[in-house]
Amino acid sequence: MTDARPSFITRFAPSPTGRLHKGHAYSAMLAYRRALAAGGRFILRIEDIDTTRCRDEYVTGIYEDLAWLGLQWEQPVRRQSEHFGDYQAALNTLNEKGFVYPCFCTRKDIAAEVARAPSAPHGPDGPVYPGTCRHKSLKKRQELMASGMAFAWRLDLGRALAHIGGAPAWQDELKGTIKGDPESLGDVVLARKDTPTSYHLAVVLDDARQGISHIIRGEDLFHATHIHVVLQRLMNLPMPIYHHHGLLLDENGQRFAKRNLSVTLAEIRASGMSPETLAASLLRA
Ligand code: GLU
């Protein structure tokens, strides 16, 4: 029997917290072209778990900008905000197995703890969480949760690694075999009291649910992959092949980002530039 499913399935997964900029266009086009060349599938996923920062008008903007670029994607588009139940179920399973714990530390608490132990490990995202709440008794955890205090669910990385037999290595198409280094991120947040998922948990679950074989995304997420592959092993999900591309830089050598008022695709379109000219300039860069 032949398997009719394409073996190349990739995705572009923006968060609708602002208009897309050139960096997004580059990433989306790379993924799209790879899918076309491989006779595979291209999926658009809207990563809108942060309901305070994500807006519908930006979702509409994403559709407009990608259509202008000439991309086509499958329907229906998965919007993460419509699937909180799935993430909650996965979180519950991780909790039942003892792989997450509630953390009641505020940012200030963490900063103070890190200041007390200046030799504490620092990763690419800043100081690694010192594990303060990992040591709390079950009784104490239950008391604090019952008190109504805010908390986050953190991955117990040590227990996770012991269970899966150490940090998994993973494949990056540009950099080859990557030795796992999840300790550089440590006990990351997987959910919060009122939001049953963080980026890490939702992205891993959705990539598996959508059968993503190749993840093409910016280098800014390279380190996050160390945690993603741990979560995949922990939840018995397949591990995709990764491709972390370099980030586009603007004229001042700064990476494009929503926060530093990069030129948006909407503005580029309004200036009269054609999508073909933009695509040619980006893919040459
Ligand atoms: N939603 C993420 C972002 O906008 C990207 C997720 C991913 O490609 O893994 O930065």
PDB file of C-alpha atoms and ligand atoms in Angstrom:
ATOM      1  CA  MET A   1       0.000   0.000   0.000  1.00  0.00           C
ATOM      2  CA  THR A   2       1.374   3.435  -0.850  1.00  0.00           C
ATOM      3  CA  ASP A   3       1.151   6.283   1.579  1.00  0.00           C
ATOM      4  CA  ALA A   4      -0.489   9.175  -0.271  1.00  0.00           C
ATOM      5  CA  ARG A   5       0.348  11.763   2.369  1.00  0.00           C
ATOM      6  CA  PRO A   6       3.003  14.244   1.294  1.00  0.00           C
ATOM      7  CA  SER A   7       6.138  13.789   3.351  1.00  0.00           C
ATOM      8  CA  PHE A   8       6.898  17.510   3.381  1.00  0.00           C
ATOM      9  CA  ILE A   9       4.530  19.593   5.465  1.00  0.00           C
ATOM     10  CA  THR A  10       5.619  22.971   6.719  1.00  0.00           C
ATOM     11  CA  ARG A  11       3.965  25.972   8.285  1.00  0.00           C
ATOM     12  CA  PHE A  12       4.174  29.669   8.962  1.00  0.00           C
ATOM     13  CA  ALA A  13       2.930  30.473  12.450  1.00  0.00           C
ATOM     14  CA  PRO A  14       2.748  34.212  13.170  1.00  0.00           C
ATOM     15  CA  SER A  15       1.308  35.805  16.291  1.00  0.00           C
ATOM     16  CA  PRO A  16      -1.203  38.556  15.465  1.00  0.00           C
ATOM     17  CA  THR A  17       0.277  41.160  17.796  1.00  0.00           C
ATOM     18  CA  GLY A  18       1.058  43.649  15.033  1.00  0.00           C
ATOM     19  CA  ARG A  19       1.358  43.938  11.261  1.00  0.00           C
ATOM     20  CA  LEU A  20       3.769  41.631   9.461  1.00  0.00           C
ATOM     21  CA  HIS A  21       7.146  43.064   8.481  1.00  0.00           C
ATOM     22  CA  LYS A  22       9.837  42.063   5.996  1.00  0.00           C
ATOM     23  CA  GLY A  23      11.280  39.454   8.354  1.00  0.00           C
ATOM     24  CA  HIS A  24       7.937  37.640   8.384  1.00  0.00           C
ATOM     25  CA  ALA A  25       7.692  37.859   4.603  1.00  0.00           C
ATOM     26  CA  TYR A  26      11.120  36.273   4.292  1.00  0.00           C
ATOM     27  CA  SER A  27      10.278  33.413   6.643  1.00  0.00           C
ATOM     28  CA  ALA A  28       6.870  32.751   5.084  1.00  0.00           C
ATOM     29  CA  MET A  29       8.298  32.782   1.558  1.00  0.00           C
ATOM     30  CA  LEU A  30      11.117  30.409   2.444  1.00  0.00           C
ATOM     31  CA  ALA A  31       8.648  27.911   3.889  1.00  0.00           C
ATOM     32  CA  TYR A  32       6.187  28.340   1.028  1.00  0.00           C
ATOM     33  CA  ARG A  33       8.812  27.843  -1.669  1.00  0.00           C
ATOM     34  CA  ARG A  34      10.178  24.752   0.032  1.00  0.00           C
ATOM     35  CA  ALA A  35       6.690  23.246   0.180  1.00  0.00           C
ATOM     36  CA  LEU A  36       6.083  23.994  -3.516  1.00  0.00           C
ATOM     37  CA  ALA A  37       9.445  22.586  -4.544  1.00  0.00           C
ATOM     38  CA  ALA A  38       8.860  19.408  -2.528  1.00  0.00           C
ATOM     39  CA  GLY A  39       5.290  18.934  -3.767  1.00  0.00           C
ATOM     40  CA  GLY A  40       4.323  19.220  -0.110  1.00  0.00           C
ATOM     41  CA  ARG A  41       1.865  21.236   1.949  1.00  0.00           C
ATOM     42  CA  PHE A  42       2.030  24.742   3.377  1.00  0.00           C
ATOM     43  CA  ILE A  43      -0.025  25.530   6.461  1.00  0.00           C
ATOM     44  CA  LEU A  44      -0.754  28.892   8.042  1.00  0.00           C
ATOM     45  CA  ARG A  45      -1.391  28.818  11.785  1.00  0.00           C
ATOM     46  CA  ILE A  46      -2.408  31.797  13.890  1.00  0.00           C
ATOM     47  CA  GLU A  47      -0.649  31.736  17.270  1.00  0.00           C
ATOM     48  CA  ASP A  48      -2.994  33.897  19.294  1.00  0.00           C
ATOM     49  CA  ILE A  49      -2.858  32.421  22.797  1.00  0.00           C
ATOM     50  CA  ASP A  50      -2.001  35.822  24.275  1.00  0.00           C
ATOM     51  CA  THR A  51      -5.534  37.171  24.174  1.00  0.00           C
ATOM     52  CA  THR A  52      -4.480  40.528  25.644  1.00  0.00           C
ATOM     53  CA  ARG A  53      -1.975  41.335  22.871  1.00  0.00           C
ATOM     54  CA  CYS A  54      -3.479  39.568  19.842  1.00  0.00           C
ATOM     55  CA  ARG A  55      -6.118  41.344  17.765  1.00  0.00           C
ATOM     56  CA  ASP A  56      -8.497  40.262  15.032  1.00  0.00           C
ATOM     57  CA  GLU A  57      -7.496  43.197  12.842  1.00  0.00           C
ATOM     58  CA  TYR A  58      -3.946  41.810  12.797  1.00  0.00           C
ATOM     59  CA  VAL A  59      -5.253  38.372  11.792  1.00  0.00           C
ATOM     60  CA  THR A  60      -7.007  40.036   8.849  1.00  0.00           C
ATOM     61  CA  GLY A  61      -3.764  41.882   8.120  1.00  0.00           C
ATOM     62  CA  ILE A  62      -1.834  38.587   8.025  1.00  0.00           C
ATOM     63  CA  TYR A  63      -4.260  37.155   5.463  1.00  0.00           C
ATOM     64  CA  GLU A  64      -4.066  40.316   3.330  1.00  0.00           C
ATOM     65  CA  ASP A  65      -0.287  40.549   3.432  1.00  0.00           C
ATOM     66  CA  LEU A  66       0.352  36.880   2.641  1.00  0.00           C
ATOM     67  CA  ALA A  67      -2.192  36.909  -0.200  1.00  0.00           C
ATOM     68  CA  TRP A  68      -0.482  40.026  -1.604  1.00  0.00           C
ATOM     69  CA  LEU A  69       2.822  38.121  -1.496  1.00  0.00           C
ATOM     70  CA  GLY A  70       1.161  35.438  -3.622  1.00  0.00           C
ATOM     71  CA  LEU A  71       1.052  32.705  -0.976  1.00  0.00           C
ATOM     72  CA  GLN A  72      -1.768  30.171  -0.770  1.00  0.00           C
ATOM     73  CA  TRP A  73      -2.543  28.148   2.297  1.00  0.00           C
ATOM     74  CA  GLU A  74      -4.913  25.438   3.393  1.00  0.00           C
ATOM     75  CA  GLN A  75      -8.298  26.099   4.975  1.00  0.00           C
ATOM     76  CA  PRO A  76      -9.431  26.107   7.693  1.00  0.00           C
ATOM     77  CA  VAL A  77      -6.649  28.019   9.396  1.00  0.00           C
ATOM     78  CA  ARG A  78      -5.974  26.767  12.913  1.00  0.00           C
ATOM     79  CA  ARG A  79      -6.269  29.538  15.476  1.00  0.00           C
ATOM     80  CA  GLN A  80      -4.717  28.517  18.761  1.00  0.00           C
ATOM     81  CA  SER A  81      -7.206  30.534  20.811  1.00  0.00           C
ATOM     82  CA  GLU A  82      -9.918  28.095  19.669  1.00  0.00           C
ATOM     83  CA  HIS A  83      -8.083  25.105  21.122  1.00  0.00           C
ATOM     84  CA  PHE A  84      -7.369  25.925  24.744  1.00  0.00           C
ATOM     85  CA  GLY A  85      -9.133  22.679  25.714  1.00  0.00           C
ATOM     86  CA  ASP A  86      -6.499  20.621  23.858  1.00  0.00           C
ATOM     87  CA  TYR A  87      -3.634  22.384  25.607  1.00  0.00           C
ATOM     88  CA  GLN A  88      -5.363  22.034  28.974  1.00  0.00           C
ATOM     89  CA  ALA A  89      -5.730  18.281  28.445  1.00  0.00           C
ATOM     90  CA  ALA A  90      -2.022  17.908  27.632  1.00  0.00           C
ATOM     91  CA  LEU A  91      -1.081  20.039  30.612  1.00  0.00           C
ATOM     92  CA  ASN A  92      -3.251  17.905  32.891  1.00  0.00           C
ATOM     93  CA  THR A  93      -1.457  14.779  31.699  1.00  0.00           C
ATOM     94  CA  LEU A  94       1.942  16.356  32.318  1.00  0.00           C
ATOM     95  CA  ASN A  95       0.745  17.379  35.764  1.00  0.00           C
ATOM     96  CA  GLU A  96      -0.577  13.906  36.622  1.00  0.00           C
ATOM     97  CA  LYS A  97       2.816  12.484  35.702  1.00  0.00           C
ATOM     98  CA  GLY A  98       4.640  15.039  37.852  1.00  0.00           C
ATOM     99  CA  PHE A  99       6.425  16.829  35.019  1.00  0.00           C
ATOM    100  CA  VAL A 100       5.133  20.298  35.911  1.00  0.00           C
ATOM    101  CA  TYR A 101       4.861  22.220  39.153  1.00  0.00           C
ATOM    102  CA  PRO A 102       3.132  25.456  40.123  1.00  0.00           C
ATOM    103  CA  CYS A 103       5.462  28.443  40.517  1.00  0.00           C
ATOM    104  CA  PHE A 104       4.313  31.406  42.579  1.00  0.00           C
ATOM    105  CA  CYS A 105       7.393  33.583  42.064  1.00  0.00           C
ATOM    106  CA  THR A 106       6.946  37.064  40.674  1.00  0.00           C
ATOM    107  CA  ARG A 107       9.540  38.527  38.311  1.00  0.00           C
ATOM    108  CA  LYS A 108      10.842  40.472  41.309  1.00  0.00           C
ATOM    109  CA  ASP A 109      11.202  37.303  43.413  1.00  0.00           C
ATOM    110  CA  ILE A 110      13.171  35.647  40.632  1.00  0.00           C
ATOM    111  CA  ALA A 111      15.433  38.672  40.142  1.00  0.00           C
ATOM    112  CA  ALA A 112      16.123  38.784  43.897  1.00  0.00           C
ATOM    113  CA  GLU A 113      16.892  35.065  44.030  1.00  0.00           C
ATOM    114  CA  VAL A 114      19.228  35.323  41.044  1.00  0.00           C
ATOM    115  CA  ALA A 115      20.968  38.347  42.617  1.00  0.00           C
ATOM    116  CA  ARG A 116      21.630  36.255  45.742  1.00  0.00           C
ATOM    117  CA  ALA A 117      23.413  33.634  43.649  1.00  0.00           C
ATOM    118  CA  PRO A 118      25.236  35.564  40.902  1.00  0.00           C
ATOM    119  CA  SER A 119      26.837  32.371  39.625  1.00  0.00           C
ATOM    120  CA  ALA A 120      23.366  31.041  38.756  1.00  0.00           C
ATOM    121  CA  PRO A 121      23.210  29.859  35.152  1.00  0.00           C
ATOM    122  CA  HIS A 122      22.211  32.340  32.476  1.00  0.00           C
ATOM    123  CA  GLY A 123      20.760  31.228  29.165  1.00  0.00           C
ATOM    124  CA  PRO A 124      19.917  33.013  25.927  1.00  0.00           C
ATOM    125  CA  ASP A 125      16.708  34.357  27.492  1.00  0.00           C
ATOM    126  CA  GLY A 126      18.430  35.676  30.635  1.00  0.00           C
ATOM    127  CA  PRO A 127      18.853  33.993  34.000  1.00  0.00           C
ATOM    128  CA  VAL A 128      17.546  30.456  34.204  1.00  0.00           C
ATOM    129  CA  TYR A 129      14.714  30.073  36.760  1.00  0.00           C
ATOM    130  CA  PRO A 130      16.462  29.110  40.012  1.00  0.00           C
ATOM    131  CA  GLY A 131      13.915  26.429  40.869  1.00  0.00           C
ATOM    132  CA  THR A 132      12.616  28.043  44.065  1.00  0.00           C
ATOM    133  CA  CYS A 133       9.094  26.587  43.799  1.00  0.00           C
ATOM    134  CA  ARG A 134      10.288  23.162  42.634  1.00  0.00           C
ATOM    135  CA  HIS A 135      11.165  22.439  46.257  1.00  0.00           C
ATOM    136  CA  LYS A 136       7.794  23.318  47.767  1.00  0.00           C
ATOM    137  CA  SER A 137       5.845  20.512  49.436  1.00  0.00           C
ATOM    138  CA  LEU A 138       2.577  19.308  47.973  1.00  0.00           C
ATOM    139  CA  LYS A 139       0.788  20.728  51.004  1.00  0.00           C
ATOM    140  CA  LYS A 140       2.345  24.166  50.524  1.00  0.00           C
ATOM    141  CA  ARG A 141       1.484  24.126  46.798  1.00  0.00           C
ATOM    142  CA  GLN A 142      -2.123  23.253  47.518  1.00  0.00           C
ATOM    143  CA  GLU A 143      -2.378  25.966  50.164  1.00  0.00           C
ATOM    144  CA  LEU A 144      -0.979  28.634  47.864  1.00  0.00           C
ATOM    145  CA  MET A 145      -3.174  27.566  44.955  1.00  0.00           C
ATOM    146  CA  ALA A 146      -6.242  27.631  47.191  1.00  0.00           C
ATOM    147  CA  SER A 147      -5.315  31.153  48.379  1.00  0.00           C
ATOM    148  CA  GLY A 148      -6.063  32.481  44.895  1.00  0.00           C
ATOM    149  CA  MET A 149      -2.474  33.595  44.288  1.00  0.00           C
ATOM    150  CA  ALA A 150      -1.334  33.859  40.646  1.00  0.00           C
ATOM    151  CA  PHE A 151       0.989  31.114  39.464  1.00  0.00           C
ATOM    152  CA  ALA A 152       2.621  29.594  36.409  1.00  0.00           C
ATOM    153  CA  TRP A 153       3.044  25.921  35.580  1.00  0.00           C
ATOM    154  CA  ARG A 154       6.737  25.213  35.008  1.00  0.00           C
ATOM    155  CA  LEU A 155       8.321  22.211  33.386  1.00  0.00           C
ATOM    156  CA  ASP A 156      10.339  20.157  35.877  1.00  0.00           C
ATOM    157  CA  LEU A 157      13.214  19.742  33.461  1.00  0.00           C
ATOM    158  CA  GLY A 158      15.249  17.463  35.721  1.00  0.00           C
ATOM    159  CA  ARG A 159      12.391  14.976  36.071  1.00  0.00           C
ATOM    160  CA  ALA A 160      11.579  15.241  32.378  1.00  0.00           C
ATOM    161  CA  LEU A 161      15.169  14.486  31.365  1.00  0.00           C
ATOM    162  CA  ALA A 162      15.420  11.595  33.812  1.00  0.00           C
ATOM    163  CA  HIS A 163      12.247  10.129  32.304  1.00  0.00           C
ATOM    164  CA  ILE A 164      13.289  10.447  28.652  1.00  0.00           C
ATOM    165  CA  GLY A 165      16.906   9.431  29.237  1.00  0.00           C
ATOM    166  CA  GLY A 166      18.659  12.762  28.741  1.00  0.00           C
ATOM    167  CA  ALA A 167      18.506  15.723  26.391  1.00  0.00           C
ATOM    168  CA  PRO A 168      17.566  14.672  22.857  1.00  0.00           C
ATOM    169  CA  ALA A 169      19.756  15.742  19.942  1.00  0.00           C
ATOM    170  CA  TRP A 170      17.925  17.248  16.960  1.00  0.00           C
ATOM    171  CA  GLN A 171      18.506  18.022  13.300  1.00  0.00           C
ATOM    172  CA  ASP A 172      18.891  21.483  11.848  1.00  0.00           C
ATOM    173  CA  GLU A 173      19.143  21.584   8.062  1.00  0.00           C
ATOM    174  CA  LEU A 174      21.658  24.418   8.171  1.00  0.00           C
ATOM    175  CA  LYS A 175      23.686  23.467  11.234  1.00  0.00           C
ATOM    176  CA  GLY A 176      23.500  19.669  11.198  1.00  0.00           C
ATOM    177  CA  THR A 177      23.052  17.540  14.309  1.00  0.00           C
ATOM    178  CA  ILE A 178      22.540  19.730  17.359  1.00  0.00           C
ATOM    179  CA  LYS A 179      23.445  18.454  20.794  1.00  0.00           C
ATOM    180  CA  GLY A 180      20.523  19.036  23.153  1.00  0.00           C
ATOM    181  CA  ASP A 181      21.001  21.852  25.669  1.00  0.00           C
ATOM    182  CA  PRO A 182      17.627  22.384  27.390  1.00  0.00           C
ATOM    183  CA  GLU A 183      19.405  23.355  30.630  1.00  0.00           C
ATOM    184  CA  SER A 184      20.170  26.707  28.995  1.00  0.00           C
ATOM    185  CA  LEU A 185      16.449  27.478  29.334  1.00  0.00           C
ATOM    186  CA  GLY A 186      15.696  25.386  32.408  1.00  0.00           C
ATOM    187  CA  ASP A 187      12.250  25.016  33.982  1.00  0.00           C
ATOM    188  CA  VAL A 188      10.357  27.062  31.375  1.00  0.00           C
ATOM    189  CA  VAL A 189       6.756  28.191  31.846  1.00  0.00           C
ATOM    190  CA  LEU A 190       4.309  25.852  30.099  1.00  0.00           C
ATOM    191  CA  ALA A 191       1.073  27.497  31.233  1.00  0.00           C
ATOM    192  CA  ARG A 192      -0.348  30.037  33.649  1.00  0.00           C
ATOM    193  CA  LYS A 193      -3.173  29.946  36.126  1.00  0.00           C
ATOM    194  CA  ASP A 194      -5.583  31.536  33.641  1.00  0.00           C
ATOM    195  CA  THR A 195      -4.030  30.453  30.323  1.00  0.00           C
ATOM    196  CA  PRO A 196      -3.580  26.698  29.928  1.00  0.00           C
ATOM    197  CA  THR A 197      -0.609  27.017  27.599  1.00  0.00           C
ATOM    198  CA  SER A 198       2.521  28.981  26.784  1.00  0.00           C
ATOM    199  CA  TYR A 199       4.130  29.267  23.364  1.00  0.00           C
ATOM    200  CA  HIS A 200       6.309  26.174  24.022  1.00  0.00           C
ATOM    201  CA  LEU A 201       3.453  23.804  24.813  1.00  0.00           C
ATOM    202  CA  ALA A 202       1.046  25.020  22.108  1.00  0.00           C
ATOM    203  CA  VAL A 203       3.639  25.037  19.332  1.00  0.00           C
ATOM    204  CA  VAL A 204       4.792  21.494  20.062  1.00  0.00           C
ATOM    205  CA  LEU A 205       1.254  20.119  20.282  1.00  0.00           C
ATOM    206  CA  ASP A 206       0.070  21.887  17.138  1.00  0.00           C
ATOM    207  CA  ASP A 207       3.098  20.956  15.057  1.00  0.00           C
ATOM    208  CA  ALA A 208       2.404  17.320  15.913  1.00  0.00           C
ATOM    209  CA  ARG A 209      -1.356  17.582  15.407  1.00  0.00           C
ATOM    210  CA  GLN A 210      -0.829  19.172  11.992  1.00  0.00           C
ATOM    211  CA  GLY A 211       1.782  16.604  10.974  1.00  0.00           C
ATOM    212  CA  ILE A 212       4.511  19.205  10.411  1.00  0.00           C
ATOM    213  CA  SER A 213       7.611  17.491   9.022  1.00  0.00           C
ATOM    214  CA  HIS A 214       9.811  20.587   8.561  1.00  0.00           C
ATOM    215  CA  ILE A 215       9.841  23.636  10.803  1.00  0.00           C
ATOM    216  CA  ILE A 216      11.283  26.646   9.018  1.00  0.00           C
ATOM    217  CA  ARG A 217      11.614  29.673  11.289  1.00  0.00           C
ATOM    218  CA  GLY A 218      13.991  32.392  12.408  1.00  0.00           C
ATOM    219  CA  GLU A 219      17.173  31.855  14.362  1.00  0.00           C
ATOM    220  CA  ASP A 220      15.635  33.738  17.298  1.00  0.00           C
ATOM    221  CA  LEU A 221      13.795  30.497  18.120  1.00  0.00           C
ATOM    222  CA  PHE A 222      16.849  28.246  17.828  1.00  0.00           C
ATOM    223  CA  HIS A 223      17.273  27.810  21.597  1.00  0.00           C
ATOM    224  CA  ALA A 224      13.571  27.203  22.173  1.00  0.00           C
ATOM    225  CA  THR A 225      13.961  24.061  20.072  1.00  0.00           C
ATOM    226  CA  HIS A 226      16.054  22.467  22.860  1.00  0.00           C
ATOM    227  CA  ILE A 227      12.906  22.566  25.008  1.00  0.00           C
ATOM    228  CA  HIS A 228      10.532  21.630  22.196  1.00  0.00           C
ATOM    229  CA  VAL A 229      12.304  18.348  21.512  1.00  0.00           C
ATOM    230  CA  VAL A 230      12.177  17.484  25.231  1.00  0.00           C
ATOM    231  CA  LEU A 231       8.411  18.097  25.207  1.00  0.00           C
ATOM    232  CA  GLN A 232       8.050  15.956  22.076  1.00  0.00           C
ATOM    233  CA  ARG A 233       9.798  13.029  23.751  1.00  0.00           C
ATOM    234  CA  LEU A 234       7.845  13.526  26.951  1.00  0.00           C
ATOM    235  CA  MET A 235       4.493  13.460  25.141  1.00  0.00           C
ATOM    236  CA  ASN A 236       5.488  10.767  22.586  1.00  0.00           C
ATOM    237  CA  LEU A 237       5.212  13.124  19.622  1.00  0.00           C
ATOM    238  CA  PRO A 238       7.290  12.891  16.442  1.00  0.00           C
ATOM    239  CA  MET A 239      10.313  15.167  16.124  1.00  0.00           C
ATOM    240  CA  PRO A 240      10.287  17.312  12.951  1.00  0.00           C
ATOM    241  CA  ILE A 241      13.375  18.473  11.067  1.00  0.00           C
ATOM    242  CA  TYR A 242      14.306  22.066  11.852  1.00  0.00           C
ATOM    243  CA  HIS A 243      15.623  24.885   9.712  1.00  0.00           C
ATOM    244  CA  HIS A 244      16.479  28.065  11.600  1.00  0.00           C
ATOM    245  CA  HIS A 245      17.229  30.761   9.082  1.00  0.00           C
ATOM    246  CA  GLY A 246      19.267  33.897   9.729  1.00  0.00           C
ATOM    247  CA  LEU A 247      17.326  37.042  10.613  1.00  0.00           C
ATOM    248  CA  LEU A 248      16.999  39.889   8.154  1.00  0.00           C
ATOM    249  CA  LEU A 249      18.608  43.107   9.295  1.00  0.00           C
ATOM    250  CA  ASP A 250      17.451  46.624   8.475  1.00  0.00           C
ATOM    251  CA  GLU A 251      19.714  49.461   7.212  1.00  0.00           C
ATOM    252  CA  ASN A 252      20.910  50.055  10.798  1.00  0.00           C
ATOM    253  CA  GLY A 253      21.877  46.446  11.350  1.00  0.00           C
ATOM    254  CA  GLN A 254      18.890  45.908  13.664  1.00  0.00           C
ATOM    255  CA  ARG A 255      16.697  42.860  13.243  1.00  0.00           C
ATOM    256  CA  PHE A 256      13.178  43.533  12.030  1.00  0.00           C
ATOM    257  CA  ALA A 257      10.700  43.460  14.862  1.00  0.00           C
ATOM    258  CA  LYS A 258       7.215  44.684  15.492  1.00  0.00           C
ATOM    259  CA  ARG A 259       8.420  46.780  18.397  1.00  0.00           C
ATOM    260  CA  ASN A 260      11.022  48.852  16.573  1.00  0.00           C
ATOM    261  CA  LEU A 261       8.646  50.148  13.938  1.00  0.00           C
ATOM    262  CA  SER A 262      10.073  48.108  11.103  1.00  0.00           C
ATOM    263  CA  VAL A 263       8.520  48.810   7.764  1.00  0.00           C
ATOM    264  CA  THR A 264       5.398  46.724   7.554  1.00  0.00           C
ATOM    265  CA  LEU A 265       4.265  44.848   4.473  1.00  0.00           C
ATOM    266  CA  ALA A 266       1.144  47.050   4.468  1.00  0.00           C
ATOM    267  CA  GLU A 267       3.332  50.154   4.159  1.00  0.00           C
ATOM    268  CA  ILE A 268       5.481  48.558   1.479  1.00  0.00           C
ATOM    269  CA  ARG A 269       2.364  47.646  -0.466  1.00  0.00           C
ATOM    270  CA  ALA A 270       0.994  51.199  -0.088  1.00  0.00           C
ATOM    271  CA  SER A 271       4.300  52.592  -1.403  1.00  0.00           C
ATOM    272  CA  GLY A 272       3.558  50.886  -4.719  1.00  0.00           C
ATOM    273  CA  MET A 273       6.326  48.259  -4.602  1.00  0.00           C
ATOM    274  CA  SER A 274       5.301  45.018  -6.289  1.00  0.00           C
ATOM    275  CA  PRO A 275       5.401  41.752  -4.334  1.00  0.00           C
ATOM    276  CA  GLU A 276       7.782  40.333  -6.955  1.00  0.00           C
ATOM    277  CA  THR A 277      10.281  43.157  -6.349  1.00  0.00           C
ATOM    278  CA  LEU A 278      10.050  42.657  -2.588  1.00  0.00           C
ATOM    279  CA  ALA A 279      10.450  38.877  -2.922  1.00  0.00           C
ATOM    280  CA  ALA A 280      13.488  39.278  -5.163  1.00  0.00           C
ATOM    281  CA  SER A 281      15.145  41.714  -2.746  1.00  0.00           C
ATOM    282  CA  LEU A 282      14.488  39.516   0.277  1.00  0.00           C
ATOM    283  CA  LEU A 283      15.619  36.254  -1.240  1.00  0.00           C
ATOM    284  CA  ARG A 284      18.822  37.931  -2.446  1.00  0.00           C
ATOM    285  CA  ALA A 285      19.530  39.332   1.024  1.00  0.00           C
TER     286      ALA A 285
HETATM  287  N1  GLU B   1       4.386  32.461  16.799  1.00  0.00           N
HETATM  288  C1  GLU B   1       5.809  32.637  16.814  1.00  0.00           C
HETATM  289  C2  GLU B   1       6.171  34.069  16.474  1.00  0.00           C
HETATM  290  O1  GLU B   1       5.370  34.797  15.945  1.00  0.00           O
HETATM  291  C3  GLU B   1       6.545  31.733  15.853  1.00  0.00           C
HETATM  292  C4  GLU B   1       6.366  30.312  16.185  1.00  0.00           C
HETATM  293  C5  GLU B   1       7.244  29.308  15.447  1.00  0.00           C
HETATM  294  O2  GLU B   1       7.537  29.505  14.260  1.00  0.00           O
HETATM  295  O3  GLU B   1       7.582  28.326  16.068  1.00  0.00           O
HETATM  296  O4  GLU B   1       7.265  34.485  16.709  1.00  0.00           O
END
